Coordinates of C-alpha atoms in Angstrom, one line a residue:
X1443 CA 20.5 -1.4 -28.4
X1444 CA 23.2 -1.8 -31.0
X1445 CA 22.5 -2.0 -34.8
X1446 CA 23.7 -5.2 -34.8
X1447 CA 21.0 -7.4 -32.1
X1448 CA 18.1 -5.8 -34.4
X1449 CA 19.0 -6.5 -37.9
X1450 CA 20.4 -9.7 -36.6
X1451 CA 18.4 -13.1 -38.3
X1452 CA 15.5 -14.4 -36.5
X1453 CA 15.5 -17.3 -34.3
X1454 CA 13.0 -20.1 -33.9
X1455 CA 11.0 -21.4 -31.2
X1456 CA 13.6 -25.0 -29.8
X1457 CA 10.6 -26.0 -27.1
X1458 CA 8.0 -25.0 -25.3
X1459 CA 7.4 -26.0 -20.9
X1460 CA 4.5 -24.2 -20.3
X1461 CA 5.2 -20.3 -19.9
X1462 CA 9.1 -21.3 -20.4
X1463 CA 10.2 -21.2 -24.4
X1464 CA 13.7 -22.1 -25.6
X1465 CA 14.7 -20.2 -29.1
X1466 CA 17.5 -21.2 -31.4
X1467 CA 19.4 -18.4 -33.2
X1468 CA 22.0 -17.8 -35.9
X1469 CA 24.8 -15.3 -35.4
X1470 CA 24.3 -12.8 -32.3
X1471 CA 21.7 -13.9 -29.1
X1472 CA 19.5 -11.2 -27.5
X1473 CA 20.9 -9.7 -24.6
X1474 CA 19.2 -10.5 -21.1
X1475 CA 15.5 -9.1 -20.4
X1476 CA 15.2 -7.9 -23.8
X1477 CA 11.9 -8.8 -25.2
X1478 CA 11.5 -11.3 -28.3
X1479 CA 8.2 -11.6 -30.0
X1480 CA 6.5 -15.1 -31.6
X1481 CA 3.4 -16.9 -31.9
X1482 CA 1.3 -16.3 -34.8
X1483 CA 1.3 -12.7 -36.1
X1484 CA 3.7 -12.3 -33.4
X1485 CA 1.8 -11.2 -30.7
X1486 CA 3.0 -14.0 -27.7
X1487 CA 6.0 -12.0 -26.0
X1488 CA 9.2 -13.1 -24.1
X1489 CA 11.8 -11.8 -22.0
X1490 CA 15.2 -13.1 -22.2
X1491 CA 15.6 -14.9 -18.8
X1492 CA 19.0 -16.7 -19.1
X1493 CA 21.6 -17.3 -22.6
X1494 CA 21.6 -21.7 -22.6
X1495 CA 24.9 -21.5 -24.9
X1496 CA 26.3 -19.5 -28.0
X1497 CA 22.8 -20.5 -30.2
X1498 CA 20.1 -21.5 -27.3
X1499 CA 18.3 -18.6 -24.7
X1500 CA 15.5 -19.5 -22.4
X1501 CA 12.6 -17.1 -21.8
X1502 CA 9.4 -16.6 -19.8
X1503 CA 6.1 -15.4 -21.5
X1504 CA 4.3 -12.2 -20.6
X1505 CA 1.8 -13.5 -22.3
X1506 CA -0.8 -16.6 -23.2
X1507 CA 1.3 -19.2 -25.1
X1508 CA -1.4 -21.0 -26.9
X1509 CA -1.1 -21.6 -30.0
X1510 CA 3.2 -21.7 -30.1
X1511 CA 4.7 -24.5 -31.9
X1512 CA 8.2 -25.6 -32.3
X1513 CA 10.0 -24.2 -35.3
X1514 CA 7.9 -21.4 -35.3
X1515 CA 9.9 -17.9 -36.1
X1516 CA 11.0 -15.6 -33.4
X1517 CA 11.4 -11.8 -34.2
X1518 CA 13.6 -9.2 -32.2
X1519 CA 12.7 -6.3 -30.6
X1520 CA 15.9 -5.0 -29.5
X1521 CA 14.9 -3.5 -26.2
X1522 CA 13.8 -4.7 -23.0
X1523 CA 9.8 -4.3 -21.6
X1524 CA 9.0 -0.7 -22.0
X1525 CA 6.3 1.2 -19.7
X1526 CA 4.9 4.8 -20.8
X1527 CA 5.5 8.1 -18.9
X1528 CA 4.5 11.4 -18.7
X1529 CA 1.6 13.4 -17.6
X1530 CA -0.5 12.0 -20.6
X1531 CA -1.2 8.2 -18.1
X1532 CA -2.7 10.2 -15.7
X1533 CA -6.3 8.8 -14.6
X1534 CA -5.6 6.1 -17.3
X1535 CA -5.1 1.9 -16.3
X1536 CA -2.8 0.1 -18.0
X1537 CA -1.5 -3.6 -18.3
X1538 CA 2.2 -4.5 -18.1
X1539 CA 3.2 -3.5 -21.8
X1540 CA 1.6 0.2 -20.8
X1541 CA -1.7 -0.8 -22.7
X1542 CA -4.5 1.0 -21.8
X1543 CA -7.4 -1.3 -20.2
X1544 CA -10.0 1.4 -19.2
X1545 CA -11.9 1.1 -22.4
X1546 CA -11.2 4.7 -23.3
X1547 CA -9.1 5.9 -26.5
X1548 CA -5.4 4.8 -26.6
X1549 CA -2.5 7.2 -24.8
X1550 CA -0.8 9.5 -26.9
X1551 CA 2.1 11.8 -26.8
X1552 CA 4.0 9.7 -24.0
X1553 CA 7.7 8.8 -23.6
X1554 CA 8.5 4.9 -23.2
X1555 CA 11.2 4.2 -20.8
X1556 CA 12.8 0.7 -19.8
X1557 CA 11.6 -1.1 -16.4
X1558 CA 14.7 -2.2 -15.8
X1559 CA 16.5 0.0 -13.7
X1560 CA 18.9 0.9 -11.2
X1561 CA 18.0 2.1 -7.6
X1562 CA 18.8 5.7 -6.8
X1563 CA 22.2 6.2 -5.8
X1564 CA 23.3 7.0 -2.1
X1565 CA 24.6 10.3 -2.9
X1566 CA 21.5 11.6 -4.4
X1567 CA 19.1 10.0 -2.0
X1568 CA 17.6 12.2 1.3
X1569 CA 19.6 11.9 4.2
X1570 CA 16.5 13.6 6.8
X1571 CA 13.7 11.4 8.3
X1572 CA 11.0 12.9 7.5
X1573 CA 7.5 12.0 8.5
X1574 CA 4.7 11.6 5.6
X1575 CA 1.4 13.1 7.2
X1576 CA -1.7 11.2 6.1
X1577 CA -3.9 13.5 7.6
X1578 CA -5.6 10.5 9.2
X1579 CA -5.3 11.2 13.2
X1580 CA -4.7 7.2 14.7
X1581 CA -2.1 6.9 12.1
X1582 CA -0.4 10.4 11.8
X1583 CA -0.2 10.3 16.0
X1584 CA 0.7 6.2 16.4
X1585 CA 1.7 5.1 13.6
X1586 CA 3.6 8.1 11.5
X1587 CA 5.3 6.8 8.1
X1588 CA 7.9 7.7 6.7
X1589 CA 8.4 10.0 3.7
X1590 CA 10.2 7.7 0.8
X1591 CA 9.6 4.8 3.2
X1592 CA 7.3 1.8 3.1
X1593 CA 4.6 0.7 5.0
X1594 CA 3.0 -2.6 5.4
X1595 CA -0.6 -2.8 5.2
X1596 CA -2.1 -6.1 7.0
X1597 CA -5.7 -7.2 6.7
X1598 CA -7.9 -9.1 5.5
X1599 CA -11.2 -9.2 3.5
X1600 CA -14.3 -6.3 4.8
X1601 CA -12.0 -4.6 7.2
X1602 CA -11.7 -1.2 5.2
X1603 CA -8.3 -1.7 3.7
X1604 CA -9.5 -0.4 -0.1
X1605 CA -11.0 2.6 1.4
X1606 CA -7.9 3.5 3.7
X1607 CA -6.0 3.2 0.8
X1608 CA -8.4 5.2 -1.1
X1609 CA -8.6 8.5 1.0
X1610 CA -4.7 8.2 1.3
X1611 CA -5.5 8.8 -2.4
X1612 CA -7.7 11.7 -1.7
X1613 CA -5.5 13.2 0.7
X1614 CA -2.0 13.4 -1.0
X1615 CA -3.8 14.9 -4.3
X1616 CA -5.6 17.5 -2.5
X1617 CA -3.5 18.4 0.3
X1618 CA 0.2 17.7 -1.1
X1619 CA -0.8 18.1 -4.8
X1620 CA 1.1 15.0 -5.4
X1621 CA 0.9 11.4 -7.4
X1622 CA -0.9 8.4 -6.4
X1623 CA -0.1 5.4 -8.1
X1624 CA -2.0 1.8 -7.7
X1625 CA -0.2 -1.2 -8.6
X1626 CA -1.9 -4.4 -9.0
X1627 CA -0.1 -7.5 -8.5
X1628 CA -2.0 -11.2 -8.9
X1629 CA -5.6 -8.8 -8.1
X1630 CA -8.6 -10.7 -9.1
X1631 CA -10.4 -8.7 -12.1
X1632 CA -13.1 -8.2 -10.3
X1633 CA -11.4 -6.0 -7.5
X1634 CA -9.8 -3.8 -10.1
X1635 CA -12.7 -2.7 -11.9
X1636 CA -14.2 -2.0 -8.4
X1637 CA -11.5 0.2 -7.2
X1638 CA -12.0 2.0 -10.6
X1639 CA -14.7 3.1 -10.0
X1640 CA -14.8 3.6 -6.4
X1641 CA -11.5 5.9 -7.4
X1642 CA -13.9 7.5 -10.3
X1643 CA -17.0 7.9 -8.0
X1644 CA -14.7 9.7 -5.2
X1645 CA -13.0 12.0 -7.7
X1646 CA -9.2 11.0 -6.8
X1647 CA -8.8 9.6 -10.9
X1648 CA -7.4 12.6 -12.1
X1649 CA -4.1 12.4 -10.2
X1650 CA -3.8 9.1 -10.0
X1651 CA -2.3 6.1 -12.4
X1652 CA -3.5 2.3 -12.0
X1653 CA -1.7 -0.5 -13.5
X1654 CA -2.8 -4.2 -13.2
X1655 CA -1.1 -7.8 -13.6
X1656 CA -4.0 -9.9 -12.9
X1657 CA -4.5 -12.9 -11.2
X1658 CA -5.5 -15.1 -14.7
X1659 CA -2.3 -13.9 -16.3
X1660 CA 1.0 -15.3 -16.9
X1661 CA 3.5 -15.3 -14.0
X1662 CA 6.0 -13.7 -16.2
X1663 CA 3.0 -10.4 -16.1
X1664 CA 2.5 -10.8 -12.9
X1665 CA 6.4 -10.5 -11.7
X1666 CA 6.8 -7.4 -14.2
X1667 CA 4.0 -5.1 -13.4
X1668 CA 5.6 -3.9 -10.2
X1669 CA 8.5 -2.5 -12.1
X1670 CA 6.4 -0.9 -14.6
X1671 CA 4.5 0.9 -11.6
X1672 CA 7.9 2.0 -10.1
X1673 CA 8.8 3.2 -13.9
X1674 CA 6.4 5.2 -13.9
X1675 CA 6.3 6.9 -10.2
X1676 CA 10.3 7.0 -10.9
X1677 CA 9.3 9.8 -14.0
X1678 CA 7.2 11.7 -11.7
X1679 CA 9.9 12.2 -8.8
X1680 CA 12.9 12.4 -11.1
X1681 CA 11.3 14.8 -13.7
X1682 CA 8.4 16.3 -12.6
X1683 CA 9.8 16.5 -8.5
X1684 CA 6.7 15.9 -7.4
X1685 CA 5.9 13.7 -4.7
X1686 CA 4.2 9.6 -5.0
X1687 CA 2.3 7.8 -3.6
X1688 CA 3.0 3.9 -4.8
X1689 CA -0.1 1.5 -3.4
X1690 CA 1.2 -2.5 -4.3
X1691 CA -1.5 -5.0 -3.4
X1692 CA -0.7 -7.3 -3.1
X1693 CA 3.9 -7.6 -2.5
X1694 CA 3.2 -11.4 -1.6
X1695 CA 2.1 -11.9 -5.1
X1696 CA 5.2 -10.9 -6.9
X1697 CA 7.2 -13.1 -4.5
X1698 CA 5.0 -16.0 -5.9
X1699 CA 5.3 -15.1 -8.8
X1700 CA 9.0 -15.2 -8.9
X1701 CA 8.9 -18.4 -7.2
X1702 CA 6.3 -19.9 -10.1
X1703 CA 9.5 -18.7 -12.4
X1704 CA 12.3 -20.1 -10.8
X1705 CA 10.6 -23.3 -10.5
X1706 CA 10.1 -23.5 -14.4
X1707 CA 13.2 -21.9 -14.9
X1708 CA 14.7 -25.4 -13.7
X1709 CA 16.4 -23.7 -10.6
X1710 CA 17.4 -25.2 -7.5
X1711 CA 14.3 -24.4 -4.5
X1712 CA 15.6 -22.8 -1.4
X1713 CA 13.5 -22.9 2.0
X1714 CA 9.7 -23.9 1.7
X1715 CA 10.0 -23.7 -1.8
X1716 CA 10.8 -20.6 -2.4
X1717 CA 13.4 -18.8 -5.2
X1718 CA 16.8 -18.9 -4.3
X1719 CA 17.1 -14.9 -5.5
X1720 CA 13.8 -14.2 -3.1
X1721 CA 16.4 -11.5 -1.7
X1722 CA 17.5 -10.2 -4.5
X1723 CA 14.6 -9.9 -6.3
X1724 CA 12.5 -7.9 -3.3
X1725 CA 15.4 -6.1 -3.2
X1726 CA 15.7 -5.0 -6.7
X1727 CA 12.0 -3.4 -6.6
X1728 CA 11.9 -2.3 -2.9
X1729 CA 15.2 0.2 -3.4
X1730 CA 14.1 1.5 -6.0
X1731 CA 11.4 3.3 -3.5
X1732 CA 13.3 6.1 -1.9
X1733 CA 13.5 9.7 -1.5
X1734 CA 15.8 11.9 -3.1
X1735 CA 16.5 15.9 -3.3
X1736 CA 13.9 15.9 -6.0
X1737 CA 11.0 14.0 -5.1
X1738 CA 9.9 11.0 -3.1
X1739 CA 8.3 7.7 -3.5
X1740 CA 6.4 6.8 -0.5
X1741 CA 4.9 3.3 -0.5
X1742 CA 2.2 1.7 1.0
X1743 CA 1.8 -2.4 0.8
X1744 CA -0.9 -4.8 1.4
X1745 CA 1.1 -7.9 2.9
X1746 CA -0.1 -11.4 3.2
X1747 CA 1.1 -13.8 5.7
X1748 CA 1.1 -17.3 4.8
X1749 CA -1.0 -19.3 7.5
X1750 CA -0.3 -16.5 10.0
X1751 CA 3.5 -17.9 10.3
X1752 CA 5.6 -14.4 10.3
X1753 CA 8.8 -17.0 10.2
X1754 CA 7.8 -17.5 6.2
X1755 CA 10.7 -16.9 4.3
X1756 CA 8.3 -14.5 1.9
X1757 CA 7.5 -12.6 5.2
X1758 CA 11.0 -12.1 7.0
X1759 CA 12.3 -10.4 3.3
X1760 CA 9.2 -8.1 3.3
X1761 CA 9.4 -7.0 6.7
X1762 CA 12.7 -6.5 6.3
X1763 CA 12.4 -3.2 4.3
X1764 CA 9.1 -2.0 5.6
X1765 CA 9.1 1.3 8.0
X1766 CA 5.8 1.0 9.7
X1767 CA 3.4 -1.8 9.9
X1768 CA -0.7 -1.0 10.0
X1769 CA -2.4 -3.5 11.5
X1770 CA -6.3 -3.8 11.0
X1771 CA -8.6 -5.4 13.0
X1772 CA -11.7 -7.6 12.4
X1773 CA -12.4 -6.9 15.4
X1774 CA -12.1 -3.1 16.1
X1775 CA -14.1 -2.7 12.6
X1776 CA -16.7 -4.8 14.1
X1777 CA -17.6 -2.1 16.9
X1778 CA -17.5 0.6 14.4
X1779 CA -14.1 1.9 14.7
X1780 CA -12.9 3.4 11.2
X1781 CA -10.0 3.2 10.1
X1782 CA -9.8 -0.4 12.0
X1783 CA -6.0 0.3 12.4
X1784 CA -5.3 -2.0 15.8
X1785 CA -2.8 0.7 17.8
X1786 CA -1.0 -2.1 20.0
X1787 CA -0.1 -4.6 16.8
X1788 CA 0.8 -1.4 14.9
X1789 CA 4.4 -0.2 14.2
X1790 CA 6.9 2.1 13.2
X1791 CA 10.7 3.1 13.6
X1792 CA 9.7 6.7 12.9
X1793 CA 7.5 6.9 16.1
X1794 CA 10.9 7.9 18.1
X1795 CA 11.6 11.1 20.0
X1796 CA 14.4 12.5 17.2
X1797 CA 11.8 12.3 14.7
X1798 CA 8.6 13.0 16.2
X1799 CA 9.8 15.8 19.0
X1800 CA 9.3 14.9 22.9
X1801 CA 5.6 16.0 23.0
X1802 CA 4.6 14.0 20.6
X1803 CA 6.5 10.7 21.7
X1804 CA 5.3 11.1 25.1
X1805 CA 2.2 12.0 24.2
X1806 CA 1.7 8.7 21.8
X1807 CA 3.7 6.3 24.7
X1808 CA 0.9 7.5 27.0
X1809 CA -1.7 6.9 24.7
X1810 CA -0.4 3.4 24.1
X1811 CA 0.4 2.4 27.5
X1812 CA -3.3 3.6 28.3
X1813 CA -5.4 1.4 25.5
X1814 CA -3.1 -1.3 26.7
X1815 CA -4.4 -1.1 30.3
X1816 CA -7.5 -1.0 29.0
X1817 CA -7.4 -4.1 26.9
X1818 CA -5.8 -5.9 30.3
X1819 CA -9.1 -5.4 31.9
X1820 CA -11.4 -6.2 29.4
X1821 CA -11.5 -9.2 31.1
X1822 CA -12.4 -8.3 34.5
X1823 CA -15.0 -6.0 33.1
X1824 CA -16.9 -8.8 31.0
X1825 CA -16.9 -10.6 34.5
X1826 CA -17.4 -8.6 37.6
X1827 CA -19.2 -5.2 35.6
X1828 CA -17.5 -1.9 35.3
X1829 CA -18.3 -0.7 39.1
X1830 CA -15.8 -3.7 40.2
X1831 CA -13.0 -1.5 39.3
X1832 CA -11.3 1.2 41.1
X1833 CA -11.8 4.6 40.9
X1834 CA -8.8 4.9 38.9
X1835 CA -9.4 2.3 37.2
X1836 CA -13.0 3.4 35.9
X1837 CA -10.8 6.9 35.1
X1838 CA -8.2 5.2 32.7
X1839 CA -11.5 2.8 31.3
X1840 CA -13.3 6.0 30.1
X1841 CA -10.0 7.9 29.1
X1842 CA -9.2 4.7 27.0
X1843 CA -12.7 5.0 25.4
X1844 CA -12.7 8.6 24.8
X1845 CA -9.4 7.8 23.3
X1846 CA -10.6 5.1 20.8
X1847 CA -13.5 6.9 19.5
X1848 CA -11.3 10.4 18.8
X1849 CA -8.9 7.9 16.8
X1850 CA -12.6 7.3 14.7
X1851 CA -13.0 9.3 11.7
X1852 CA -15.2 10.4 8.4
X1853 CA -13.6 9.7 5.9
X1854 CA -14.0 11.9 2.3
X1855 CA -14.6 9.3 0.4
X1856 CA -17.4 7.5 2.2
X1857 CA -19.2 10.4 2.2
X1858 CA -22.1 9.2 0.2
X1859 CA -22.8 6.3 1.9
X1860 CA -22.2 7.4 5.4
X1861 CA -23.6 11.3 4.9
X1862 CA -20.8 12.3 7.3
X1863 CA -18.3 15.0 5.8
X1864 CA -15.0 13.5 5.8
X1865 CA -11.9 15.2 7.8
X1866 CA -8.8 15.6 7.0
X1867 CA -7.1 16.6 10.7
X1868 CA -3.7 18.0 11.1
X1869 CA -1.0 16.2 13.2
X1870 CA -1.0 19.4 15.4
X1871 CA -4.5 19.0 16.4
X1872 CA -4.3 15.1 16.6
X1873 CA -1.5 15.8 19.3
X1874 CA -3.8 18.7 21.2
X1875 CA -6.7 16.4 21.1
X1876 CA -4.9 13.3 23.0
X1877 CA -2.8 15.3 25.0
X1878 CA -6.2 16.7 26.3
X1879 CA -8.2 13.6 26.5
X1880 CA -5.0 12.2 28.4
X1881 CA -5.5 15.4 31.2
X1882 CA -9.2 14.1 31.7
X1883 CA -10.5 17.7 29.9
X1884 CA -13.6 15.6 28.6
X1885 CA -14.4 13.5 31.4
X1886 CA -17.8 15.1 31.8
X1887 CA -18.6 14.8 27.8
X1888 CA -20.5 11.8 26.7
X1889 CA -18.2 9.1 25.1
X1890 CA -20.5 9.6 21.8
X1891 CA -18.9 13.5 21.8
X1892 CA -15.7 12.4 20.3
X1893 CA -16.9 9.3 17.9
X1894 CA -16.4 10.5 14.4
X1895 CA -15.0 13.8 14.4
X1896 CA -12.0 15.7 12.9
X1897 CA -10.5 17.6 16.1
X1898 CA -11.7 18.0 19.6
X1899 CA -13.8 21.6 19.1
X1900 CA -16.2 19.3 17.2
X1901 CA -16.8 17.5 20.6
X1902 CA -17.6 20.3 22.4
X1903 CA -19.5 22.3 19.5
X1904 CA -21.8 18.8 18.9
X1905 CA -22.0 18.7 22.9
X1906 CA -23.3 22.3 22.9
X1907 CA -26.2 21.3 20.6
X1908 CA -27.0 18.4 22.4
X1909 CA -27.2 19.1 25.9
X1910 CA -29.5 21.4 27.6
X1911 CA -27.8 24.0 29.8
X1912 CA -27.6 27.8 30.6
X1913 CA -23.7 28.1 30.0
X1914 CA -23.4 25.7 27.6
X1915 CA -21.3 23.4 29.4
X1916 CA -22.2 19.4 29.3
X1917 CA -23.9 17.5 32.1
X1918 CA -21.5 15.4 34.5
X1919 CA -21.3 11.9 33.2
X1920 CA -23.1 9.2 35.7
X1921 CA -20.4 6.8 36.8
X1922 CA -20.6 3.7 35.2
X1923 CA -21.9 5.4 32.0
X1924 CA -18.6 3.7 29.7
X1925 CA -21.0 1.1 29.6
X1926 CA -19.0 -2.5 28.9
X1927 CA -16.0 -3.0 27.3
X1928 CA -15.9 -4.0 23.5
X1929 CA -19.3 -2.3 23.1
X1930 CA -20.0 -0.6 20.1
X1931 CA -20.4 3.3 20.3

C-alpha cells in the first residue's frame, strides 16, 4: 500500500445502517477491502465495500458497532484483512482477524498474509484425477473423492457428521502426514468448543488449525472467515507442499451471509432473495480450492438445503462445484450402521472406470446395483417374511446384508466410548473384501462376522473364535437366518 493512503488525513464516520457505515474523507479514499478502523479507541473495524463518490465510501463491520456515532474519526490501516501463517497456528483457533480464541498465550513468530486472493492459475494447477483415500471403506469403494476436489457433506443433527469429519482428521495426519483445517462459518459457540475438545480428546490438534465466524457475530465476520481459512491452507500447499484438508461447516452460511450484505448494501435482490453476485462470490472462495504441482487442498463441506428444495438458487451454485456428494442417513444410523453414508443418494464423478480402474468400477456398479435390489424388496419382506422370496432372491438379501455391515466400521476416534479399535482399511482390501462378499465366499458366516471390522480376515479370525468346530471352519447358516429387513445387527 502506497505511502500516500496511510499518511493520508482521517475520515469521519457520515452514517451509520446497522453493520453498514458511510465515512467522509479529505484528499485520497481507501482503496476497496482495505480495512478502516473507528469506534471508540478504535477497535470497531471496516472493510471498504464500494467508493460512493470522490469524498464518500461505504463499508461493512467485522465487528459489533455499538457505541459508533456520526462524526466520530476514522483511522487508516492501509491494508486489507490480514490472516496469520506458518507452522506457529498449528493446534491453535482463531477468529477472523487471526486472533487466538483457545484461551492459551497469543501466536508468535507468524507471517500475516492478505485474504484476498487470486485462484491458482491454470498452468500451475494438476492436470491428473487423482483419488483422495480416506481410509474409510463405504466411502473409498462408493464414493471416492477427489484429491484438490470438494465434497458435499449432507446431514443433519445426531447422524455422525462431526465424527466423520473428525477421523478424516485423524486419518490424513497419521497416514498422509498432512494438514487439516476446520473452518467455521455461522457455527453456534457451543459446537465449536465441543469439537475442540473432541479434536483435543482424540489427539488430531497437533496438525490441525480451527478458525471460527460465529453465529452471534457480524455478517461482515461471518462472510470473511472462509477466506481466512483458505489463507491459511493456501500457505501450507504453496510453501510448505504439503497436502490439506479444508472442513467448511457450514458453505450455506457464507451464502447468507453475503445475501445479509447485499441487502444492506442497498443492492438490487435476485431470485428468492438472494445476492445478485451469489455466483461470483462462491466462486471466488471455491477456486481457490485446487490442486497444484506442489500441494493440494482437498475440501470437505457440510451443505444445507433449504426446505429440502435442491432447485434453491444457494443449492444449484454449491452443487455446481462439488465432486462427490455424502449422503447420511437418519435412518441407516438408526440400525447401527457407522458411517451412516446412504450408498444409493451418494455421488461422485470420480467413481468412473478411467479413474478408478475396471475392477474397481465394476466391482462398486455390482455393489450398488445389489443394495438397490435389496432396498426394492424391503417391502415384500416386511409383508409376506423372508421365506416368500426366491431362492435367489434370499441369496442377493443376505449378500446385500453382508454387504452393509462390511461397509460398518470402528472408528479411531470413538474408541473410548465404543472400546472397539478403530481401522483404517486400505482401498485394496475394501475392493477384495466386496469382490468376495459379491462371489458368495461368506455365505455360511453369520451376518454379525463382518459388522464392524477393518478387512474381511477379521470375519473369519472373529468366526474362528466363535464357532465350535474341528477345522475351524463356520457352521452353515439356517436359511432364513438374515432375519427382516431394516433390522439392526
Amino acid at each position: 500500500m502506497s505511502d500516500q493512503v496511510t499518511t493520508a488525513p482521517p475520515g469521519t464516520v457520515s452514517s451509520i445502517r446497522g453493520s453498514v457505515i458511510d465515512m467522509q474523507f479529505e484528499g485520497v479514499l481507501p482503496p476497496i477491502h482495505s480495512m478502516v478502523e473507528t469506534g471508540r479507541e478504535f477497535r470497531a473495524r471496516v472493510e471498504v465495500l464500494t467508493q460512493l463518490d470522490h469524498r464518500h465510501v461505504r463499508g461493512i463491520a467485522l465487528t459489533p458497532t455499538e457505541g459508533i456515532s456520526r462524526g466520530m474519526p476514522v483511522k487508516l490501516t492501509g491494508a486489507p484483512l490480514m490472516a496469520p501463517v506458518g507452522r506457529a497456528i498449528l493446534s491453535r483457533m482463531f477468529d477472523v482477524f487471526g486472533n487466538t480464541i483457545d484461551r492459551n498465550e497469543p501466536i508468535s513468530g507468524v507471517e500475516w498474509r492478505p485474504v484476498h486472493r487470486l485462484p491458482p492459475p491454470l498452468s500451475s494447477r494438476s492436470i491428473s484425477a487423482e483419488v483422495f483415500e480416506t481410509g474409510i471403506k463405504i466411502i473409498d469403494m462408493l464414493v471416492p473423492l477427489e484429491r484438490g476436489g470438494k465434497a458435499g457433506l449432507f446431514g443433519g443433527a445426531g447422524v455422525g457428521k462431526t465424527v466423520l469429519l473428525t477421523e478424516m482428521i485423524h486419518n490424513m495426519v497419521s497416514t498422509q502426514s498432512g494438514v487439516s483445517i476446520f473452518c467455521g462459518i455461522g457455527e453456534r459457540c457451543r459446537e465449536g468448543e465441543e469439537l475442540y475438545r473432541e479434536m483435543k480428546t482424540a489427539g488430531v490438534l497437533d496438525n490441525m488449525v480451527m478458525v471460527f465466524g460465529q453465529m452471534n457475530e457480524p455478517p461482515g465476520s461471518r462472510f470473511r472467515v472462509g477466506h481466512a481459512a483458505l489463507t491459511m491452507a493456501e500457505y501450507f500447499r504453496d510453501d510448505e507442499h504439503r497436502d490439506v484438508l479444508l472442513l467448511i461447516d457450514n458453505i450455506f452460511r457464507f451464502i447468507q451471509a453475503g445475501s445479509e450484505i447485499s441487502g444492506m448494501m442497498g443492492q438490487m435482490p435476485s431470485r428468492l432473495g438472494y445476492q445478485p453476485t451469489i455466483g461470483t462470490e462462491l466462486s471466488g472462495l471455491e477456486e481457490r480450492i485446487a490442486s497444484t504441482g506442489a500441494g493440494a487442498i482437498t475440501s470437505i463441506q457440510a451443505v444445507y438445503v433449504p426446505a429440502d428444495d435442491f432447485t434453491d438458487p444457494a443449492a444449484v451454485h454449491t452443487f455446481s462445484h462439488l465432486s462427490a456428494s455424502l449422503v447420511l442417513s437418519r435412518k441407516r444410523a438408526g440400525e447401527g450402521f457407522y458411517p451412516a453414508v446412504d450408498p444409493l443418494s451418494s455421488g461422485s464423478k470420480m467413481a468412473g472406470e478411467s479413474v478408478v480402474g475396471q475392477r474397481h468400477y465394476q466391482l462398486a456398479r455390482e455393489a450398488r446395483r445389489v443394495l438397490a435390489q435389496y432396498d426394492e424388496l424391503k417391502d415384500i419382506i416386511a409383508m409376506l417374511g423372508l421365506e416368500q422370496l426366491s431362492t435367489e432372491d434370499r441369496r442377493l438379501v443376505g449378500r446385500a446384508r453382508r454387504l452393509e455391515r462390511f461397509f460398518t466400521q470402528p472408528f479411531f476416534t470413538t474408541e473410548k466410548f465404543s472400546g472397539i479399535p478403530g481401522r483404517l482399511v486400505p482401498v485394496s482390501e475394501t475392493i477384495d473384501g466386496c469382490e468376495r462378499i459379491l462371489r458368495d465366499e461368506f455365505e455360511a458366516y453369520p451376518e454379525q462376522a463382518l459388522y464392524m471390522i477393518g478387512n474381511v480376515a477379521e470375519a473369519q479370525k472373529r468366526t474362528r473364535l466363535e464357532v465350535s468346530g474341528s477345522d475351524g471352519a463356520p457352521a452353515k447358516a439356517a436359511p432364513g437366518n438374515d432375519g427382516a429387513a431394516g433390522e439392526r445387527s
